[in-house]
Coordinates of C-alpha atoms and ligand atoms in Angstrom, one line a residue:
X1 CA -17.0 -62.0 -50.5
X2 CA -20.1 -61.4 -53.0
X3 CA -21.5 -64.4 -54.3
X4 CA -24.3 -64.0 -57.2
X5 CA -26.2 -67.0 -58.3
X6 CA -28.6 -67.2 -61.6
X7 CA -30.7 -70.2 -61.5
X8 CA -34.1 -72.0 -61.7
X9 CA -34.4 -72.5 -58.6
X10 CA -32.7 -70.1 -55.6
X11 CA -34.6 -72.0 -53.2
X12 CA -32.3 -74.7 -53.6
X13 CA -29.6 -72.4 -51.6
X14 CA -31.1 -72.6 -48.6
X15 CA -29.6 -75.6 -47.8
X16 CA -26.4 -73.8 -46.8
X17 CA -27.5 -70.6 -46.3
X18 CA -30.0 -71.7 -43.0
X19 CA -27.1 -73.4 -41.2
X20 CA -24.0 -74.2 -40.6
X21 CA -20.5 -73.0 -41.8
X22 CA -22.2 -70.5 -44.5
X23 CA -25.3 -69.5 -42.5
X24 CA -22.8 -68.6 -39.8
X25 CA -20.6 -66.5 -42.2
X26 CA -23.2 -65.3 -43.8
X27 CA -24.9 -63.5 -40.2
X28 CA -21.2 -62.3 -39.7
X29 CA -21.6 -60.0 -43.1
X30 CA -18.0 -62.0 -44.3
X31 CA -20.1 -63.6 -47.0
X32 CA -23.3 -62.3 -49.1
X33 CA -25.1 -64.7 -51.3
X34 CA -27.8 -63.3 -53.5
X35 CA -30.0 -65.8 -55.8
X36 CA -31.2 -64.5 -59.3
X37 CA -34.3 -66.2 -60.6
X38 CA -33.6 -66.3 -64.4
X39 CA -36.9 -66.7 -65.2
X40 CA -37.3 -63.0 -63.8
X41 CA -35.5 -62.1 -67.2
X42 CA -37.3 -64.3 -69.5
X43 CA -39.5 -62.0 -72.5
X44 CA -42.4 -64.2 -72.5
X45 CA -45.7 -64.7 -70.3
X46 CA -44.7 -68.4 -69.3
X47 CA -41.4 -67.3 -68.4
X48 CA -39.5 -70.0 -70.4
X49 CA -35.7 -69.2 -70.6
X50 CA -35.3 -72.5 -72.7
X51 CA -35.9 -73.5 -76.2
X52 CA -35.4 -77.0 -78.6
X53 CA -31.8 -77.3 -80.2
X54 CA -31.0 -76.0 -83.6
X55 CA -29.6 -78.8 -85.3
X56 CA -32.6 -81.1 -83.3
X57 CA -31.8 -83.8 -80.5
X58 CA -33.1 -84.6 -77.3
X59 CA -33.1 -81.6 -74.6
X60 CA -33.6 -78.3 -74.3
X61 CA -31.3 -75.4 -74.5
X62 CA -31.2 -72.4 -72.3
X63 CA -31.3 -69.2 -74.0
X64 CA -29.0 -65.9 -74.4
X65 CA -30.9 -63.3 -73.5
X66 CA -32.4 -63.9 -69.7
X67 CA -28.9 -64.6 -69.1
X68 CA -27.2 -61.6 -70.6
X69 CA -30.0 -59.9 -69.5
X70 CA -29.6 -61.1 -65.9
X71 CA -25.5 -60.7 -66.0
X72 CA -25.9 -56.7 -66.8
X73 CA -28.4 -56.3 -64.2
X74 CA -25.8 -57.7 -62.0
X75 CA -22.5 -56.1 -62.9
X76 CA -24.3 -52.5 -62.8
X77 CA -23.7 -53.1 -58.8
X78 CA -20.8 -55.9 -59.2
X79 CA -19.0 -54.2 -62.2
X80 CA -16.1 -56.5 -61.6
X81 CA -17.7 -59.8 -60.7
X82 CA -16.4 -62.8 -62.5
X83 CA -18.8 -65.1 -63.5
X84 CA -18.4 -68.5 -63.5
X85 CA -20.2 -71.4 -65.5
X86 CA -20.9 -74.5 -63.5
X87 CA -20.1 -77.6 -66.1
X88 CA -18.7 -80.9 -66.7
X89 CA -17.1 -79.4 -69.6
X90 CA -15.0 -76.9 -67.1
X91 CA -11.7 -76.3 -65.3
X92 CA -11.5 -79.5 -62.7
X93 CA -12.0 -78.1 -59.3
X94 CA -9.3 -78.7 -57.0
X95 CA -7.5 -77.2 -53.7
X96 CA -5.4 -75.0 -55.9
X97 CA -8.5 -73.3 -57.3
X98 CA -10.1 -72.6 -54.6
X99 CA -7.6 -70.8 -53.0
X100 CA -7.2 -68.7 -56.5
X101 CA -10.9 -68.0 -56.1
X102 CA -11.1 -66.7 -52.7
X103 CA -9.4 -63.8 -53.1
X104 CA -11.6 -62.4 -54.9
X105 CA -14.3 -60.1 -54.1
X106 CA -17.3 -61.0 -56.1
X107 CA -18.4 -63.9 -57.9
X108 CA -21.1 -64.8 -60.0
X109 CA -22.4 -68.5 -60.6
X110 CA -24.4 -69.5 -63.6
X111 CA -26.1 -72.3 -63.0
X112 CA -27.6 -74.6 -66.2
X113 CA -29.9 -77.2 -66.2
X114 CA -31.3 -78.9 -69.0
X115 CA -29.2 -80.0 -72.1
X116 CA -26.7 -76.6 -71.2
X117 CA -26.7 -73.0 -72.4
X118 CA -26.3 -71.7 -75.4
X119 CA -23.0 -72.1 -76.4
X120 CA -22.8 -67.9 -77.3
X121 CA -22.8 -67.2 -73.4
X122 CA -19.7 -69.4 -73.1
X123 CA -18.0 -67.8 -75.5
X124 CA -18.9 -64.1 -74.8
X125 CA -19.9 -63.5 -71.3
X126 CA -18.4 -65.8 -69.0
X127 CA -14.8 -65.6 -67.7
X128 CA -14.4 -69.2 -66.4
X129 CA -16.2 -72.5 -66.8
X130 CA -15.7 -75.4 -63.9
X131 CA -16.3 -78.8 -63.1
X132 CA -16.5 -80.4 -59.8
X133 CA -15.3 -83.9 -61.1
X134 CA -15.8 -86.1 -64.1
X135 CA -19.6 -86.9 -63.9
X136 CA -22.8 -85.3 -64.8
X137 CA -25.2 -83.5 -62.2
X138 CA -28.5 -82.3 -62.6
X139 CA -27.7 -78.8 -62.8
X140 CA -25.3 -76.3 -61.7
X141 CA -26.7 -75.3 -58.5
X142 CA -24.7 -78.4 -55.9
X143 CA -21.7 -77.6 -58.1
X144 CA -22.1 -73.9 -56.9
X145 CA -22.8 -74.7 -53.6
X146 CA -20.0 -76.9 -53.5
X147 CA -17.7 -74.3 -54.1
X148 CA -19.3 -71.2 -52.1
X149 CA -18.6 -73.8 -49.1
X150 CA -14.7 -74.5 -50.1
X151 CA -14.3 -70.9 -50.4
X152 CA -16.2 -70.1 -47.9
X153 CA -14.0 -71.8 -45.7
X154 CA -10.9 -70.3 -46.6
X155 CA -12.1 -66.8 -45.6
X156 CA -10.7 -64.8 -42.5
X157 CA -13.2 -64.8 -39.7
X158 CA -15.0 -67.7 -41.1
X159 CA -13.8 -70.9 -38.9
X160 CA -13.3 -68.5 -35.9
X161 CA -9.6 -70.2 -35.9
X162 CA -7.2 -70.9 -39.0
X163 CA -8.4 -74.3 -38.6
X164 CA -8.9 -74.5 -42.7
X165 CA -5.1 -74.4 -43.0
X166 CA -5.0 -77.4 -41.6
X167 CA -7.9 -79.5 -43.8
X168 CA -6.5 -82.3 -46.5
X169 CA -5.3 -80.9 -49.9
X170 CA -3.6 -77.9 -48.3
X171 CA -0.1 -78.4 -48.7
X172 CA -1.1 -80.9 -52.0
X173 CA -1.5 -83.5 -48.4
X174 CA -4.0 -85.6 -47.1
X175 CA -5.2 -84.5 -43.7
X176 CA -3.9 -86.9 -40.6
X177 CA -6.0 -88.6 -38.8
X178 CA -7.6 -87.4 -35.6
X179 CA -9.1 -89.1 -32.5
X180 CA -11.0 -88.1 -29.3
X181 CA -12.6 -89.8 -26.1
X182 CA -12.2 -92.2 -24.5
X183 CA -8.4 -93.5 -25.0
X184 CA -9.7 -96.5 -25.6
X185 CA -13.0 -98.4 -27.4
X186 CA -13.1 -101.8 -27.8
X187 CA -9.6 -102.4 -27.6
X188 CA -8.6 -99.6 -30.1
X189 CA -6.2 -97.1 -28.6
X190 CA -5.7 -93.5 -29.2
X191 CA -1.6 -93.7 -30.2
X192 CA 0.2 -93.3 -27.1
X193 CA 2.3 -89.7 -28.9
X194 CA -1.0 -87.7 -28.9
X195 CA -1.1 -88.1 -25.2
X196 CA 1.9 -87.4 -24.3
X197 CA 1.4 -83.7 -24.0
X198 CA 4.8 -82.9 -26.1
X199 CA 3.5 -81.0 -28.9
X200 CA 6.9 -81.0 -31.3
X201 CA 6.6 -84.3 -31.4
X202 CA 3.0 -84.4 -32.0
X203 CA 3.3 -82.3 -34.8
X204 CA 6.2 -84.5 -36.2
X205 CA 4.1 -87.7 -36.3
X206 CA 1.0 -85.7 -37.6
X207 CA 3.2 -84.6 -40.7
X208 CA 4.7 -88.1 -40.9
X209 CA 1.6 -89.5 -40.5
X210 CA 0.0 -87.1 -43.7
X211 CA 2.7 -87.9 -46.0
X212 CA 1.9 -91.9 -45.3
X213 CA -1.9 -91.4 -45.7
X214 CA -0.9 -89.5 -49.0
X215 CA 1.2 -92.0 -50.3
X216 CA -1.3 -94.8 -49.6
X217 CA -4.7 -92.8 -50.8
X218 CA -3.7 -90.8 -52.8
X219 CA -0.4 -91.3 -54.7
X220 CA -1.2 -88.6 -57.7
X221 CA -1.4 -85.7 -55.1
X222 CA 2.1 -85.7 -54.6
X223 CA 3.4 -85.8 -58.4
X224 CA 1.7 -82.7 -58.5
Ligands
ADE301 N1 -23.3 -79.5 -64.0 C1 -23.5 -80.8 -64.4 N2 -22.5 -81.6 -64.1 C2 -21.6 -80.7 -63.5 C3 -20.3 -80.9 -63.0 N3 -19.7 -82.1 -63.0 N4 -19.6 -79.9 -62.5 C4 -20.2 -78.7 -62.5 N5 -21.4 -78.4 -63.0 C5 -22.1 -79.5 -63.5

């Protein structure tokens, strides 16, 4: 999986490209991220990509071209890409849309900062806009991250086992809960079933044990 990402500041990617899950994925050649500096397409000698609002307010705006610019430089090598707008204003991430996105083979992330894009990009050269949740970050580029890691994830190869079958929201469940050594600490004991070496039955109260946590946490994942 391609991952393309036009922002202010690629540096900011480095956080999970130098280690862990991605970084790992990343060495395998199961994921490529490449960072677009924006300002690389701006027309000016101060770089600016932004101007004030037409209309006036508080804010700046960031502008059509670098961005247009930016996305044809990118789809001469990733024709197909589909290019995705990090906003408060987009489709709610969840489970379910992850796993729609990681088929895929390419995507690109627009990151904004500032008061937002102009709203001509939206409406001409992005295919989907998304939100991680119902508040207002800085800029695009967590919201990106956040979803190159869920994806990420959900690749073959990626967790060395099918492990990310198993994480909450798969299934529309909460995970169950896990424990490890020692049996006990401070008088808390690991449930006597995960010991008893009989895994049909452990796989039973897991299940059981998701639906409960569901029910109690989370009661609108299983309307769904
Ligand atoms: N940019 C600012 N807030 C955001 C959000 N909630 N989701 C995605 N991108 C954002």
């Amino acid at each position: 999986m391609q991952f393309n990402i036009i922002t202010l500041f690629p540096n900011m990617f480095s956080a999970i490209s130098d280690e862990g899950v991605i970084a790992r994925a990343i060495k395998k050649s199961i994921i490529s991220i490449k960072t677009w500096q924006l300002r690389d397409f701006s027309d000016n000698q101060y770089k600016n990509v932004d101007d004030k609002p037409y209309g006036g307010g508080a804010g700046m705006v960031m502008q059509v071209k670098p961005i247009r610019d930016c996305l044809s430089e990118i789809k001469q090598d990733s024709p197909n890409t589909k290019v995705i707008y990090l906003s408060p204003q987009g489709r709610k991430l969840n489970q379910q849309l992850v796993e729609e996105l990681s088929v895929l083979d390419s995507i690109t992330f627009l990151c904004g900062r500032y008061e937002g894009i102009d709203e001509r990009v939206i409406e001409n050269d992005i295919d989907m806009e998304v939100s991680i949740g119902d508040y207002v970050i800085s800029g695009g580029e967590l919201a990106a991250m956040v979803l190159i890691d869920a994806i990420g994830r959900r690749l073959s190869g990626v967790l060395g086992n099918e492990s990310s079958l198993k994480d909450s929201f798969v299934n529309n469940l909460l995970d169950h809960p896990h424990y490890t050594r020692p049996e006990v600490v401070d008088g808390q004991r690991v449930p006597e079933v995960l010991l008893s070496g009989h895994q049909a039955k452990i796989d039973d109260w897991r299940q059981a044990q998701s639906i409960e946590k569901t029910k109690l946490k989370r009661p609108d994942l299983l309307d769904d």
